[in-house]
Short mmCIF file of C-alpha atoms in Angstrom, two decimals:
data_model
loop_
_atom_site.label_atom_id
_atom_site.label_comp_id
_atom_site.label_asym_id
_atom_site.label_seq_id
_atom_site.Cartn_x
_atom_site.Cartn_y
_atom_site.Cartn_z
CA MET A 1 191.56 225.95 -27.05
CA ASN A 2 190.46 223.73 -29.88
CA ARG A 3 194.08 222.84 -30.50
CA VAL A 4 194.49 221.72 -26.85
CA LYS A 5 191.41 219.46 -27.09
CA ARG A 6 192.71 217.95 -30.34
CA THR A 7 196.12 217.26 -28.75
CA ALA A 8 194.53 215.56 -25.71
CA LEU A 9 192.30 213.41 -27.92
CA VAL A 10 195.25 212.26 -30.03
CA ALA A 11 197.16 211.34 -26.85
CA LEU A 12 194.27 209.23 -25.56
CA ILE A 13 194.00 207.37 -28.86
CA VAL A 14 197.71 206.59 -28.83
CA LEU A 15 197.61 205.30 -25.23
CA ALA A 16 194.60 203.10 -26.00
CA SER A 17 196.36 201.64 -29.03
CA LEU A 18 199.43 200.82 -26.97
CA GLY A 19 197.27 199.12 -24.29
CA VAL A 20 195.49 196.92 -26.84
CA ALA A 21 198.82 195.93 -28.39
CA ALA A 22 200.28 195.04 -25.00
CA TRP A 23 197.24 192.93 -24.06
CA ALA A 24 197.41 191.10 -27.39
CA ASP A 25 200.99 190.00 -26.63
CA LEU A 26 200.00 188.33 -23.30
CA PRO A 27 199.38 184.54 -23.22
CA PRO A 28 195.70 183.55 -22.88
CA PRO A 29 194.56 183.00 -19.24
CA GLU A 30 194.51 179.40 -17.98
CA PRO A 31 191.02 177.92 -17.56
CA PRO A 32 189.87 177.26 -13.96
CA THR A 33 190.75 173.84 -12.59
CA PRO A 34 187.63 171.65 -12.74
CA PRO A 35 186.63 169.85 -9.51
CA ALA A 36 187.58 166.44 -10.91
CA ALA A 37 191.17 167.62 -11.47
CA ARG A 38 191.72 168.80 -7.90
CA PRO A 39 194.11 166.69 -5.84
CA LYS A 40 192.18 163.92 -4.15
CA GLY A 41 191.89 163.82 -0.39
CA LEU A 42 192.03 167.52 0.35
CA LEU A 43 188.38 167.63 1.33
CA MET A 44 188.10 164.01 2.43
CA ARG A 45 190.40 163.78 5.41
CA ARG A 46 192.64 165.97 7.53
CA SER A 47 195.40 165.01 9.88
CA ALA A 48 194.92 165.48 13.61
CA ASP A 49 197.10 168.61 13.52
CA ASP A 50 194.97 170.10 10.74
CA ALA A 51 191.61 169.24 12.28
CA PRO A 52 189.14 172.10 11.90
CA SER A 53 188.38 174.19 14.93
CA ASP A 54 184.82 174.62 16.19
CA ASN A 55 184.58 177.99 14.50
CA GLU A 56 186.06 176.69 11.26
CA SER A 57 184.02 173.49 11.04
CA GLY A 58 180.62 174.88 12.00
CA ASN A 59 178.28 171.90 12.35
CA TYR A 60 180.86 169.39 11.13
CA GLN A 61 179.94 165.76 11.83
CA PRO A 62 182.02 162.62 11.35
CA PRO A 63 181.02 160.16 8.60
CA ARG A 64 178.04 157.92 9.34
CA VAL A 65 180.18 154.79 9.78
CA GLU A 66 182.31 156.53 12.41
CA GLN A 67 179.16 157.72 14.19
CA ASP A 68 177.77 154.18 14.24
CA ASP A 69 181.00 152.81 15.69
CA LEU A 70 181.13 155.57 18.29
CA GLU A 71 177.51 154.98 19.36
CA ALA A 72 178.14 151.23 19.57
CA ASP A 73 181.27 151.78 21.68
CA LEU A 74 179.39 154.08 24.05
CA LEU A 75 176.60 151.54 24.39
CA MET A 76 179.13 148.83 25.21
CA LYS A 77 180.22 150.95 28.16
CA ARG A 78 176.59 151.25 29.22
CA ILE A 79 176.13 147.46 29.02
CA GLY A 80 178.93 147.02 31.54
CA ASP A 81 177.69 149.81 33.84
CA PRO A 82 175.82 148.28 36.82
CA ARG A 83 174.39 151.68 37.78
CA LEU A 84 172.02 151.53 34.82
CA PRO A 85 168.75 149.57 35.11
CA MET A 86 167.30 147.19 32.53
CA PRO A 87 163.69 146.70 31.39
CA ASP A 88 161.78 143.60 32.49
CA ASP A 89 160.30 142.75 29.08
CA TRP A 90 162.53 140.69 26.79
CA GLU A 91 161.77 142.66 23.63
CA GLN A 92 162.49 145.92 25.43
CA GLN A 93 165.76 144.46 26.69
CA VAL A 94 166.70 143.55 23.12
CA THR A 95 165.87 147.06 21.94
CA SER A 96 167.97 148.61 24.71
CA VAL A 97 171.16 146.80 23.62
CA SER A 98 170.66 146.15 19.91
CA ARG A 99 172.72 149.17 18.84
CA ALA A 100 175.85 147.57 20.30
CA ALA A 101 175.52 144.75 17.77
CA HIS A 102 175.56 147.10 14.77
CA VAL A 103 179.24 146.91 13.90
CA GLY A 104 181.05 145.77 10.81
CA THR A 105 182.35 142.24 10.42
CA ASP A 106 185.90 143.53 10.92
CA ARG A 107 185.02 144.56 14.49
CA MET A 108 182.57 141.80 15.34
CA ALA A 109 185.21 139.51 16.85
CA GLN A 110 186.41 142.24 19.20
CA ARG A 111 182.82 143.02 20.24
CA VAL A 112 181.95 139.38 20.93
CA GLU A 113 185.14 138.76 22.90
CA GLU A 114 184.33 141.75 25.13
CA LEU A 115 180.81 140.44 25.73
CA LEU A 116 182.06 136.94 26.54
CA LEU A 117 184.31 138.45 29.21
CA MET A 118 181.30 140.31 30.65
CA LEU A 119 179.54 136.97 31.22
CA GLU A 120 181.73 136.61 34.32
CA ASN A 121 180.49 139.91 35.79
CA VAL A 122 177.79 139.09 38.36
CA THR A 123 177.39 142.67 39.59
CA PRO A 124 173.65 143.39 40.01
CA LEU A 125 172.06 146.09 37.90
CA ARG A 126 170.11 148.85 39.59
CA ASP A 127 166.57 147.68 38.89
CA GLY A 128 163.92 148.75 41.37
CA ALA A 129 163.45 146.97 44.69
CA ASP A 130 165.16 143.73 43.69
CA ALA A 131 168.68 144.79 42.76
CA SER A 132 169.74 141.19 42.08
CA ARG A 133 167.14 140.45 39.41
CA TRP A 134 169.40 141.35 36.49
CA GLN A 135 173.18 141.42 36.36
CA VAL A 136 175.80 142.83 34.03
CA ARG A 137 176.29 139.36 32.59
CA HIS A 138 172.58 139.15 31.74
CA ARG A 139 172.78 142.35 29.70
CA ALA A 140 175.88 140.99 27.95
CA ALA A 141 174.05 137.74 27.18
CA VAL A 142 171.10 139.66 25.70
CA THR A 143 173.52 141.51 23.42
CA LEU A 144 175.08 138.21 22.35
CA SER A 145 171.58 136.94 21.62
CA VAL A 146 170.95 139.91 19.31
CA ILE A 147 174.14 139.02 17.44
CA SER A 148 173.61 135.25 17.36
CA HIS A 149 169.77 135.01 17.01
CA VAL A 150 169.67 132.34 19.70
CA TRP A 151 169.12 132.33 23.48
CA PHE A 152 170.61 129.75 25.85
CA GLY A 153 168.66 130.74 28.94
CA HIS A 154 168.69 133.19 31.83
CA LEU A 155 171.76 133.16 34.00
CA PRO A 156 170.64 132.44 37.59
CA THR A 157 170.62 135.16 40.25
CA CYS A 158 170.13 135.25 43.99
CA ALA A 159 168.91 137.73 46.60
CA PRO A 160 171.33 140.37 47.94
CA GLY A 161 173.68 138.93 50.53
CA GLU A 162 173.07 135.34 49.41
CA ALA A 163 175.17 133.02 47.24
CA LEU A 164 174.17 130.84 44.31
CA THR A 165 173.54 127.21 45.12
CA ALA A 166 175.83 124.57 43.65
CA GLU A 167 173.11 123.70 41.11
CA GLN A 168 172.71 127.35 40.10
CA GLN A 169 176.46 127.74 39.69
CA GLU A 170 176.53 124.67 37.47
CA ASN A 171 173.66 126.04 35.34
CA ALA A 172 175.50 129.35 34.98
CA ARG A 173 178.69 127.58 33.87
CA ARG A 174 176.71 125.53 31.36
CA ILE A 175 175.11 128.60 29.80
CA VAL A 176 178.41 130.50 29.62
CA ASP A 177 180.06 127.47 28.03
CA GLN A 178 177.28 127.36 25.43
CA TRP A 179 177.99 130.98 24.49
CA ARG A 180 181.69 130.24 24.16
CA GLN A 181 181.01 127.16 22.07
CA TRP A 182 178.66 129.18 19.84
CA TRP A 183 181.39 131.71 19.12
CA LYS A 184 183.95 128.99 18.52
CA GLU A 185 181.70 127.72 15.71
CA ALA A 186 180.41 131.09 14.51
CA ALA A 187 183.69 133.07 14.43
CA PRO A 188 184.89 131.86 10.99
CA MET A 189 181.38 131.94 9.43
CA ASP A 190 179.72 134.54 7.25
CA GLU A 191 176.26 135.95 8.02
CA VAL A 192 174.33 133.29 6.08
CA GLN A 193 176.22 130.47 7.79
CA ARG A 194 175.58 132.03 11.20
CA ARG A 195 171.84 132.13 10.49
CA ASP A 196 171.95 128.42 9.65
CA LEU A 197 173.84 127.77 12.87
CA ALA A 198 171.25 129.77 14.83
CA HIS A 199 168.44 127.69 13.33
CA ARG A 200 170.20 124.46 14.27
CA LEU A 201 170.86 125.60 17.84
CA ARG A 202 167.37 127.07 18.34
CA MET A 203 165.26 124.04 17.50
CA PRO A 204 165.99 121.92 20.62
CA LEU A 205 165.54 125.03 22.77
CA LEU A 206 162.16 125.74 21.19
CA GLU A 207 161.08 122.16 21.81
CA SER A 208 162.26 122.14 25.42
CA GLY A 209 158.83 122.91 26.87
CA ASP A 210 160.34 125.70 28.98
CA LEU A 211 158.52 128.84 27.83
CA ASP A 212 161.04 131.18 29.50
CA LEU A 213 163.72 129.52 27.39
CA ALA A 214 161.57 129.15 24.27
CA TRP A 215 160.07 132.65 24.17
CA PRO A 216 163.22 134.59 23.15
CA ASN A 217 163.97 131.88 20.60
CA LEU A 218 160.43 132.15 19.21
CA ILE A 219 161.02 135.86 18.69
CA HIS A 220 164.29 135.12 16.88
CA ALA A 221 162.53 132.45 14.79
CA HIS A 222 159.90 134.98 13.73
CA THR A 223 162.56 137.57 12.87
CA ASP A 224 164.42 135.00 10.76
CA ARG A 225 161.16 133.75 9.16
CA ASP A 226 162.04 130.25 10.33
CA MET A 227 159.18 128.14 8.97
CA GLU A 228 160.40 125.01 10.73
CA ALA A 229 159.56 126.71 14.01
CA LEU A 230 155.87 127.08 13.05
CA PRO A 231 154.70 123.78 14.62
CA VAL A 232 156.31 124.66 17.95
CA MET A 233 154.92 128.19 17.75
CA GLY A 234 151.44 126.84 17.05
CA LYS A 235 151.63 124.44 19.98
CA VAL A 236 152.67 127.22 22.35
CA LEU A 237 149.85 129.39 20.98
CA LEU A 238 147.19 126.79 21.77
CA GLU A 239 148.44 126.58 25.35
CA ALA A 240 148.60 130.36 25.86
CA ASP A 241 146.17 132.35 27.99
CA PRO A 242 144.22 134.44 25.43
CA MET A 243 143.95 137.35 27.85
CA THR A 244 147.71 137.94 28.01
CA SER A 245 149.84 140.23 25.87
CA ARG A 246 152.16 137.29 25.16
CA ALA A 247 149.27 135.44 23.48
CA GLN A 248 148.66 138.44 21.24
CA ARG A 249 152.34 138.54 20.26
CA LEU A 250 152.24 134.81 19.49
CA VAL A 251 149.20 135.28 17.24
CA SER A 252 151.01 138.13 15.50
CA PHE A 253 154.15 136.03 14.96
CA TYR A 254 152.20 133.00 13.81
CA GLY A 255 149.80 134.90 11.55
CA ASN A 256 152.61 136.84 9.85
CA LEU A 257 154.53 133.66 9.10
CA CYS A 258 151.38 131.90 7.86
CA ARG A 259 150.79 134.70 5.34
CA SER A 260 154.16 134.02 3.77
CA GLY A 261 154.26 131.99 0.59
CA ASP A 262 156.95 129.81 2.22
CA ALA A 263 154.62 128.60 4.98
CA PRO A 264 152.66 125.34 4.76
CA ARG A 265 149.24 126.37 3.50
CA ASP A 266 147.41 124.40 6.18
CA ALA A 267 149.39 126.05 9.03
CA ALA A 268 146.66 128.70 9.43
CA LEU A 269 144.29 125.98 10.67
CA ARG A 270 145.95 126.43 14.06
CA LEU A 271 144.52 129.95 14.17
CA VAL A 272 141.01 128.57 13.69
CA GLU A 273 141.71 125.96 16.34
CA PHE A 274 142.85 128.71 18.71
CA LEU A 275 139.60 130.61 18.03
CA ARG A 276 137.43 127.53 18.65
CA LYS A 277 139.20 126.79 21.91
CA ASN A 278 138.78 130.35 23.18
CA ASN A 279 135.36 131.17 21.73
CA GLN A 280 133.95 132.17 25.09
CA PRO A 281 131.25 134.85 25.62
CA ASN A 282 132.67 138.29 24.83
CA ALA A 283 136.22 136.96 24.34
CA ILE A 284 136.14 138.66 20.94
CA HIS A 285 135.89 142.00 22.76
CA ARG A 286 138.06 141.27 25.78
CA SER A 287 141.01 139.48 24.18
CA ALA A 288 143.35 141.23 21.73
CA ALA A 289 144.73 137.79 20.82
CA VAL A 290 141.29 136.53 19.76
CA GLN A 291 140.66 139.71 17.73
CA GLN A 292 144.04 139.31 16.04
CA ALA A 293 143.46 135.64 15.26
CA ALA A 294 140.07 136.42 13.69
CA PHE A 295 141.70 139.07 11.51
CA TYR A 296 144.35 136.63 10.24
CA ALA A 297 141.81 133.83 9.73
CA GLN A 298 139.73 136.10 7.50
CA GLN A 299 142.73 137.39 5.58
CA ILE A 300 144.44 134.05 4.99
CA SER A 301 141.23 132.18 4.14
CA GLY A 302 139.97 134.95 1.87
CA VAL A 303 136.52 134.71 3.50
CA SER A 304 135.41 138.05 4.89
CA MET A 305 132.11 137.98 6.74
CA GLU A 306 130.34 139.29 9.80
CA TYR A 307 131.51 136.83 12.42
CA GLN A 308 130.21 138.31 15.69
CA LYS A 309 127.04 136.58 16.86
CA GLN A 310 124.91 137.80 19.74
CA VAL A 311 123.91 135.13 22.24
CA ASP A 312 122.09 134.95 25.52
CA ALA A 313 124.12 136.06 28.48
CA PRO A 314 125.21 133.43 31.02
CA ALA A 315 122.88 133.18 33.99
CA ASP A 316 125.21 135.02 36.38
CA GLU A 317 125.75 137.90 33.93
CA ALA A 318 122.05 138.07 33.01
CA ASP A 319 121.07 138.32 36.66
CA ALA A 320 123.59 141.13 37.09
CA GLY A 321 122.04 143.07 34.24
CA GLY A 322 125.02 142.74 31.88
CA GLY A 323 124.98 144.13 28.35
CA ASN A 324 124.98 142.31 25.04
CA VAL A 325 127.03 139.13 24.80
CA TYR A 326 128.85 138.03 21.63
CA ILE A 327 130.76 135.01 20.44
CA ILE A 328 132.44 134.18 17.13
CA ASP A 329 129.80 132.73 14.86
CA PRO A 330 130.53 128.99 14.48
CA GLN A 331 129.51 129.29 10.83
CA ALA A 332 132.33 131.77 10.30
CA LEU A 333 134.82 129.39 11.92
CA ASP A 334 133.58 126.58 9.65
CA ALA A 335 133.87 128.83 6.57
CA TRP A 336 137.42 129.88 7.40
CA GLU A 337 138.49 126.31 8.09
CA LYS A 338 136.94 125.03 4.84
CA ALA A 339 138.60 127.76 2.75
CA ILE A 340 142.03 127.19 4.32
CA LYS A 341 141.78 123.43 3.69
CA ALA A 342 140.74 124.06 0.09
CA LYS A 343 143.77 126.30 -0.46
CA ALA A 344 146.04 123.69 1.12
CA ASP A 345 144.70 120.97 -1.20
CA ALA A 346 144.87 123.11 -4.37
CA PRO A 347 147.95 122.93 -6.63
CA ALA A 348 150.48 125.66 -5.91
CA ALA A 349 150.28 128.57 -8.33
CA ASP A 350 153.47 129.65 -10.11
CA GLY A 351 155.09 132.74 -8.69
CA GLU A 352 152.94 133.09 -5.59
CA ALA A 353 153.76 136.42 -3.98
CA ASN A 354 154.49 136.74 -0.31
CA GLU A 355 152.31 139.00 1.77
CA GLU A 356 153.85 141.99 3.48
CA ASP A 357 154.24 141.83 7.23
CA GLY A 358 151.83 143.85 9.32
CA ASP A 359 149.82 143.57 12.48
CA PHE A 360 146.11 144.14 12.90
#
């Protein structure tokens, strides 16, 4: 029995020795291919025939650029769809179409040419009781305005079943021609040159005295931080009804631009002038525009103080048992005005930093 065990042990030793010798004669294994050495493109792009199936791809999504282009293309179809309504407010209209303008410069010409063709489409949009208020061409013009940063005016419309007058047709042709002329100039330009062109085209429109024409251009001027538009913006502000939301937006535009280091340092005096003009009993509580203007006047002047002053109620309100009545303290208005004038007269400091935008 012992001899059998010894024989088996010797056989195992011999087999092990042969295995080690055989392994020693093999070439060493090749190292794994590092990621950088893999053929390029295998994971970057597939042909249409090799596209992954739903099961294979899982939650596969196209690259961000392709998604942006796809979303912009879909929105272009929505712009030309008369079944879709459009908001009444200009800024909401801009928001509703702005995505269509987010395309690369290589596709911008195609996008603009499509929009220019849409300017001939007078099909009314579905928009509440008055289906003729907005048209496909209006939505196309708003999109062009987002691209160009200028607005040439609202294309005229008429009630259902009626036709435009000869004067309205002439106005429509004039506006469409202005869009075509803009693109003729803007097509070969880069982005900086187009902004300069927008500034040049905006100024006469801002100074037209037509608020419906000037308002969209004021918004573009604020977006572009166009300091040359400040005087026009200040004039419109002084004429605005302080109880309206438009007045509050104007104060916001004007105050934000005044806080910039690029603005004339006496421009904020218009805010104080606006406050003096509208310093009526309880306006500080009833008007968001007055509240906003007081905030900017304090911030820009650097004079922070309690500016609400209680006064006697007017006779009609006192007889009716009204509550406390407040105005802006004239001393606060004087202090803000004096500080702003002092800053305007002081030598400019080197490296003045611009304030960040922000509303009250």
